[in-house]
XYZ file of C-alpha atoms in Angstrom:
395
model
C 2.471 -33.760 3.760
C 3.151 -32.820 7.154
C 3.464 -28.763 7.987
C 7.627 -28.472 9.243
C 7.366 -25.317 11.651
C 10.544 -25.719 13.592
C 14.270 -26.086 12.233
C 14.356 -29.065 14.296
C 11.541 -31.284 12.977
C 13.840 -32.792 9.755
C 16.845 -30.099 10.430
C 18.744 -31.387 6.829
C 15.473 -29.504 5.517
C 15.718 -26.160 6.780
C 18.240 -23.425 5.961
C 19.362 -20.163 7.606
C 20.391 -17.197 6.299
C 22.392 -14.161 8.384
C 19.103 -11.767 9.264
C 19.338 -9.871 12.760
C 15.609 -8.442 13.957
C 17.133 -5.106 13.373
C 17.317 -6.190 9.835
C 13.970 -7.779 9.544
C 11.031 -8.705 12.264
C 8.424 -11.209 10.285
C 5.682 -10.576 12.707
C 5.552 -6.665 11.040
C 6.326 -7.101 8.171
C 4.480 -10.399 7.211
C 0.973 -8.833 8.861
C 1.165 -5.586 7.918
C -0.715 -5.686 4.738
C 2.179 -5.365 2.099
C 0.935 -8.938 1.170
C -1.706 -11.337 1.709
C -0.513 -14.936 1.106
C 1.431 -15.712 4.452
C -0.389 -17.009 7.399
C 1.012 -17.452 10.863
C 1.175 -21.243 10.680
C 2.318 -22.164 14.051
C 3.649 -19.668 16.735
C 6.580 -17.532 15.049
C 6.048 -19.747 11.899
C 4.801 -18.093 8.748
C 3.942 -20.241 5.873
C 3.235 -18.923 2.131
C 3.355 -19.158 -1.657
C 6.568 -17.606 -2.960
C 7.995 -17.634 -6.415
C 5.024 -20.698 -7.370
C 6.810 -22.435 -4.076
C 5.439 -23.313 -0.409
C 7.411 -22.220 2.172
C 7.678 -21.816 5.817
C 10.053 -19.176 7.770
C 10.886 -18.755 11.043
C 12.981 -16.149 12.625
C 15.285 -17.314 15.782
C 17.474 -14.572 17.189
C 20.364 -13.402 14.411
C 18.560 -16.076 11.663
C 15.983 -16.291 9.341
C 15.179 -19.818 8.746
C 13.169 -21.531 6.021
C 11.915 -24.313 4.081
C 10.686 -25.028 1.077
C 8.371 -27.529 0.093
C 7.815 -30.109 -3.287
C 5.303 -29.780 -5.681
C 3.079 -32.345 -6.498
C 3.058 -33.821 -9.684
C 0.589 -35.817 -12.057
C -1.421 -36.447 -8.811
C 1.376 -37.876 -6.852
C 1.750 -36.554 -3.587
C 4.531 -34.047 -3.004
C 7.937 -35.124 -1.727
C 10.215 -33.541 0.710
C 12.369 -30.895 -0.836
C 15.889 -30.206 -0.116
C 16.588 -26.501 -0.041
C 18.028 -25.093 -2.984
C 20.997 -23.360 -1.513
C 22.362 -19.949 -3.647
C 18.839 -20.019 -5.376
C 16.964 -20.435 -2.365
C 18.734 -17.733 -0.581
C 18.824 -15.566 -3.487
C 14.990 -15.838 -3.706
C 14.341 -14.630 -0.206
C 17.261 -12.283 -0.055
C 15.557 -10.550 -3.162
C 11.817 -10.801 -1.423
C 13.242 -9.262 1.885
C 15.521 -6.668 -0.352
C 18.073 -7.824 2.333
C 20.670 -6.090 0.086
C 19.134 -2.896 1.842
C 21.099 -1.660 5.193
C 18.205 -1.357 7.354
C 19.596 0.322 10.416
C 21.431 2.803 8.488
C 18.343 3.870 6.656
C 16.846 4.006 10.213
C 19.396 6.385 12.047
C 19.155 8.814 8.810
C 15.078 9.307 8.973
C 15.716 9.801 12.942
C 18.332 12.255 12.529
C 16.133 14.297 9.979
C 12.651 13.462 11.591
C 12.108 13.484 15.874
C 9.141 11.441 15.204
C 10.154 9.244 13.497
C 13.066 8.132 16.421
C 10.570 8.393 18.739
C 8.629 5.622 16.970
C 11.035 3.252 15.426
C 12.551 2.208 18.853
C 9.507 0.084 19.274
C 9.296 -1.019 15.584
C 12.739 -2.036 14.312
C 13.226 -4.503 11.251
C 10.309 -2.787 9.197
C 11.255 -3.276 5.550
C 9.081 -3.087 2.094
C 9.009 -6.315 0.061
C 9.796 -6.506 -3.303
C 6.673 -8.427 -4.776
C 6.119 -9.728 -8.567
C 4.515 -7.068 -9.964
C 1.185 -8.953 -11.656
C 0.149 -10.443 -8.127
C 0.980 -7.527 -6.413
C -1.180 -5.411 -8.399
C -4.169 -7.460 -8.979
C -3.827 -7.486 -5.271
C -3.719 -4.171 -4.401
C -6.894 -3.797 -7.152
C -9.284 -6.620 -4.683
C -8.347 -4.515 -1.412
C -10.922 -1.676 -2.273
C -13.498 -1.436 0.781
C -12.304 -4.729 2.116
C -10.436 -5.572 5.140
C -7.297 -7.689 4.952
C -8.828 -11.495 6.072
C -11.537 -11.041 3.315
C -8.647 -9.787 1.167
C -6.661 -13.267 2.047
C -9.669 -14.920 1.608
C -10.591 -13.506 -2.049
C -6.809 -14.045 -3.241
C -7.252 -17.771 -2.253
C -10.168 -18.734 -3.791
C -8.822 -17.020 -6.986
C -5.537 -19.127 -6.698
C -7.684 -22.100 -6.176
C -9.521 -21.431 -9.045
C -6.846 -20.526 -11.467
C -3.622 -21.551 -10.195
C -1.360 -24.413 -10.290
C -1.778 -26.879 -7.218
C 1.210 -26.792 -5.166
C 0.803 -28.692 -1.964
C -1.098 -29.368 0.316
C -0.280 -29.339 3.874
C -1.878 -30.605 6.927
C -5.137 -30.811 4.722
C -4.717 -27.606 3.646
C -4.202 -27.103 -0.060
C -1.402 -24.716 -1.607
C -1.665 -22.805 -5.086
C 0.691 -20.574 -7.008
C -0.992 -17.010 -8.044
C -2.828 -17.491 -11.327
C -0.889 -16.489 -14.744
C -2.254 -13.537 -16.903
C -2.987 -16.103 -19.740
C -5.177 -18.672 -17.178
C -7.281 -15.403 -15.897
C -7.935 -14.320 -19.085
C -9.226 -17.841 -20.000
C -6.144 -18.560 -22.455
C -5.614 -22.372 -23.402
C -2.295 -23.830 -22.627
C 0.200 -23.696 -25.660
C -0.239 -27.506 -26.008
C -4.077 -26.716 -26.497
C -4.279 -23.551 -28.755
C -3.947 -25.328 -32.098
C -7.034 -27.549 -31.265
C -8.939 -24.301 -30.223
C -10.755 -22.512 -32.718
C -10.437 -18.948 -32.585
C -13.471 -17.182 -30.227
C -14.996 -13.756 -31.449
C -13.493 -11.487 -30.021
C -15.332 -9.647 -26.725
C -15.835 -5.710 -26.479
C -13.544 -4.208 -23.663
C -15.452 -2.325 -20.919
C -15.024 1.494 -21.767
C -13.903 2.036 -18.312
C -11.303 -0.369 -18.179
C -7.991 -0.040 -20.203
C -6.646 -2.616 -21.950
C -3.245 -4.039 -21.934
C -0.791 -2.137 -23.737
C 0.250 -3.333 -26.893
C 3.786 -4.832 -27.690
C 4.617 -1.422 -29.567
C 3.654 1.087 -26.539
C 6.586 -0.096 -24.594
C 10.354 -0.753 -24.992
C 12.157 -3.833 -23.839
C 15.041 -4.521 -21.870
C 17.598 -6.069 -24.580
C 17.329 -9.614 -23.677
C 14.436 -9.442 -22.726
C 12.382 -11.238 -25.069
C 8.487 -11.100 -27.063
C 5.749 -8.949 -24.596
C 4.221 -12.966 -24.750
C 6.954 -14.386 -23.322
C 6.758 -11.259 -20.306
C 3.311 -11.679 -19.402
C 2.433 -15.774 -20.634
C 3.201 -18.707 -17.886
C 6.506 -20.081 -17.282
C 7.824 -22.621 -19.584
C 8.403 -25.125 -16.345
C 7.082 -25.689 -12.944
C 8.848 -22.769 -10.543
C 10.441 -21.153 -13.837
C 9.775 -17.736 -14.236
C 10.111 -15.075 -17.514
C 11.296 -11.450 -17.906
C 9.304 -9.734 -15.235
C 7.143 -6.641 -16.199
C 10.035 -4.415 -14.179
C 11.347 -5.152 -17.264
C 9.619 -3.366 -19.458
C 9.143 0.204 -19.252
C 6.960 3.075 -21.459
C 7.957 4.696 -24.203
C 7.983 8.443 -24.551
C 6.527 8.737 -21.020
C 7.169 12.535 -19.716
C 5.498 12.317 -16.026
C 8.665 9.693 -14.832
C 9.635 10.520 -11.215
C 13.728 10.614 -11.450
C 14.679 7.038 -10.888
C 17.117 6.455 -8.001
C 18.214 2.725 -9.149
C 18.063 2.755 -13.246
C 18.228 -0.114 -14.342
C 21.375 -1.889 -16.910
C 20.934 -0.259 -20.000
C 20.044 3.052 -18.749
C 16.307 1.968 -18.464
C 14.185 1.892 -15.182
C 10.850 0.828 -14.109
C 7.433 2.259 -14.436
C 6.563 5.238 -12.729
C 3.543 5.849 -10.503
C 1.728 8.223 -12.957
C 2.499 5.568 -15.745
C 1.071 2.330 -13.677
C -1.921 4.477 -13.000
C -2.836 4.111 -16.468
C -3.806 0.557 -16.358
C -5.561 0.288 -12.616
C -9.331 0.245 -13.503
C -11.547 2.805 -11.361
C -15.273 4.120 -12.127
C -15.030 7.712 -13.058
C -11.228 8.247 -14.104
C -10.091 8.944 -17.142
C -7.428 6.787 -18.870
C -5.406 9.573 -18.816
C -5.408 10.418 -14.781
C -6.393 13.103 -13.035
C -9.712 11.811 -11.810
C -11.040 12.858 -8.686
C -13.166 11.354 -5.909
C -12.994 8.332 -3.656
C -12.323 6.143 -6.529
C -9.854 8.212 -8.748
C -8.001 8.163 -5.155
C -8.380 4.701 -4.918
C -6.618 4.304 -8.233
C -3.534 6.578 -7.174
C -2.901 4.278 -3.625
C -2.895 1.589 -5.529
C -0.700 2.375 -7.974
C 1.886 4.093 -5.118
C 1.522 0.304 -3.507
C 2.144 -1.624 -6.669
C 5.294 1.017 -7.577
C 6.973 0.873 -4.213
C 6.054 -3.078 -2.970
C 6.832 -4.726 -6.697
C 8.405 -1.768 -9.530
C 11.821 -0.446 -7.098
C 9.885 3.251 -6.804
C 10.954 3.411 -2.956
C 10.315 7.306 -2.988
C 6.680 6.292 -3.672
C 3.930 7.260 -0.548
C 0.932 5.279 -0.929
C -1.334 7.871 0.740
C -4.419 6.026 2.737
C -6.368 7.368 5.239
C -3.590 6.296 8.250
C -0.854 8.370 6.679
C -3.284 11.111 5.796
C -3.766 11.358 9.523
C -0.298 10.493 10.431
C 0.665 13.540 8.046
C -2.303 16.055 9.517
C -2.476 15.668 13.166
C 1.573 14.335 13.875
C 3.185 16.576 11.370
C 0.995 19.507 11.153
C 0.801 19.233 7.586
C -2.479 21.025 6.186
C -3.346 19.498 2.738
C -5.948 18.395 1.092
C -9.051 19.872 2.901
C -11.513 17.631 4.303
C -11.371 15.069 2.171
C -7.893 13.144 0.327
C -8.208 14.471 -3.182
C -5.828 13.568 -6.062
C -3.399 16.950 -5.076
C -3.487 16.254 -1.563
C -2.371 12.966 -2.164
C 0.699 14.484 -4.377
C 1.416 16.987 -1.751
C 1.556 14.657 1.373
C 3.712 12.494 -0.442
C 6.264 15.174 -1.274
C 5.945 16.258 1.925
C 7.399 12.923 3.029
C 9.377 12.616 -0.123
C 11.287 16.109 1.142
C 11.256 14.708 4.407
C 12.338 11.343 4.496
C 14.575 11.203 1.393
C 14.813 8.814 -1.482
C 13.009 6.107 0.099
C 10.468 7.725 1.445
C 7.865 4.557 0.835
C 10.131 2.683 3.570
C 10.146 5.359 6.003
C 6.178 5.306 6.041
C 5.647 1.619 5.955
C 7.480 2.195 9.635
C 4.932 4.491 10.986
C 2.181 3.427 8.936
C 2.659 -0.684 10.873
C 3.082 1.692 14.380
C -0.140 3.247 13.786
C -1.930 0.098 13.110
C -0.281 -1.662 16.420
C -1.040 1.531 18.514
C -4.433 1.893 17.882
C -4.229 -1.985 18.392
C -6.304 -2.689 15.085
C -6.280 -6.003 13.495
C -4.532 -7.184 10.512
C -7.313 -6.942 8.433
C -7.001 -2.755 9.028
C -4.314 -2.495 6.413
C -6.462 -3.419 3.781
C -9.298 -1.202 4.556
C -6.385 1.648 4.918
C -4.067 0.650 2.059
C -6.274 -0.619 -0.016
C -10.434 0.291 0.967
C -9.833 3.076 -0.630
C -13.602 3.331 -1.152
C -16.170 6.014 -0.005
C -15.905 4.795 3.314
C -12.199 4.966 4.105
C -11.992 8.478 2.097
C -15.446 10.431 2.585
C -15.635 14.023 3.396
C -14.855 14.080 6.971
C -11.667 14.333 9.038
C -9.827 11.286 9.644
């Protein structure tokens, strides 16, 4: 199948939805490290795996257009795919959080932070996706020490290896992100009753496992913890999400601003950091050191870009030095510890308001662009959060 990268190559394919740049600029947000499964296809046309669909978006003055392509099926090659209109739209509108009032949220951080207006002139239409929460954290868990084009490149070959085929476009093949049950080496439902039962392996005493169905409280409606974390009945379907599900009894729950129906909300940040592996930290937290920091970034990623937590800082080396040398802020030493990591982000937190995490994903992309850096620097920043990135000198 043939890559579409303009509305006017098969328009009755394409759809628009309202989007000023003010609202959203693809070019920052798309390369900025939040995710790693878009590629700038064509000029101004990204292409990527969204919701186990291929699509490509453009953005043309006050629109953000899109396509979406088929699937392929029982090796037959995939078909042209009309849009899906509401679902479509409600898929990307969700992705982008396009519910959010972008400029507003803009003038307020200027009017309480000089810096900040100084920046965001150049940088409007920076906005924080809203990820599924599985792909974003096993994600966020391959960035450590790596820069964002080996990041890319890791997250592909583990799609190719695990996920369902999608497309393939222009000779380039498309997969969906791999379910928990084909990384764990699960067989399909249709296969587990001609499977004998395997003995079962001894978990690494560093790594936590998955919590068990009785740790955590459902949403009501939401279903069995299977049906939460096993593949999708159908091809594009998708189950309860894990923002679903939320801890029991947990006392170290930042004040959600969004709870969710039934007087529920997501994970918190200390709560997610319970289940992100790192050498030398203890299942219960406060571990210290390049890698006990690596483990609270990436949980502050995985809370703000996929759990809702928008007051959530992920604190890398960029905004360590954004918060030291710009703001004057004297935390931490000479080296980002575990406190200093708290501190800085309630610095911003106190600063910037409830969503803090947006406010820095603004100066966090100007950084990167003014110290013209490549792509690949996000990873290394958000996510190489390794001895390198985090050692005992000043950033």
């Amino acid at each position: 199948m043939e890559l579409r990268d303009s509305p006017s190559a098969c328009p009755s394919l394409w759809r628009c939805l309202p989007c000023p740049p003010a609202e959203l600029r693809l070019d920052l947000v798309l390369s900025s490290g939040q995710t790693f499964r878009w590629r700038e296809s064509s000029p101004g046309a990204w292409t990527g795996v969204l919701g186990g669909r291929v699509w490509t978006l453009r953005q043309e003055r006050e629109r953000l257009w899109y396509t979406v392509y088929g699937e392929e099926r029982a090796g037959r090659p995939a078909g042209a795919e009309e849009p899906g209109g509401a679902e479509t739209d409600r898929i990307l509108r969700d992705y982008f959080q396009l519910d959010v009032g972008l400029p507003a949220l803009y003038r307020a951080w200027g009017a309480a932070d000089p810096l900040f207006r100084k920046v965001a002139g150049d940088f409007p239409g920076v906005r924080v996706l809203r990820q599924d929460p599985v792909e974003c954290l096993l994600s966020f868990i391959c960035t450590s020490n790596n820069h964002i084009s080996r990041i890319a490149a890791m997250i592909e070959r583990l799609c190719q290896a695990f996920g369902r085929r999608l497309c393939r476009l222009d000779a380039r093949p498309f997969h969906a992100f791999p379910s928990l049950s084909a990384l764990a080496g699960l067989p399909s439902p249709r296969h587990r009753r001609h499977r004998r039962p395997a003995a079962a392996s001894p978990v690494p005493t560093r790594v936590p496992p998955l919590s068990p169905p009785q740790a955590l409280t459902p949403r009501p409606g939401c279903g069995s913890w299977a049906s939460a974390t096993g593949p999708s009945s159908s091809a594009g379907a998708r189950g309860p999400s894990p923002r679903d599900w939320v801890p029991r009894g947990c006392t170290a729950c930042v004040p959600c601003p969004t709870p969710r129906p039934g007087g529920c909300c997501v994970p918190c940040p200390a709560w997610v950091q319970r289940w992100v592996p790192g050498q030398g930290v203890t299942r219960s937290g406060d571990g210290a050191g390049a890698d006990g920091d690596a483990r609270h970034q990436v949980a502050d990623c995985v809370c703000l870009m996929a759990l809702d937590k928008a007051e959530a800082v992920p604190v890398d080396t960029h905004v360590w030095r954004i918060a030291r040398q710009r703001y004057g802020v004297a935390l931490g030493g000479r080296s980002l510890t575990p406190r200093a990591h708290q501190e800085i982000g309630d610095f911003f937190r106190g600063l910037w308001g409830p969503r803090a995490g947006w406010a820095q994903a603004v100066l966090f992309c100007a950084d990167l662009r003014k110290g013209q850096e490549p792509a690949g620097s996000r990873g290394r920043a958000r996510g190489g959060r390794g001895r390198d990135s985090c050692g005992d000198g000043s950033p």
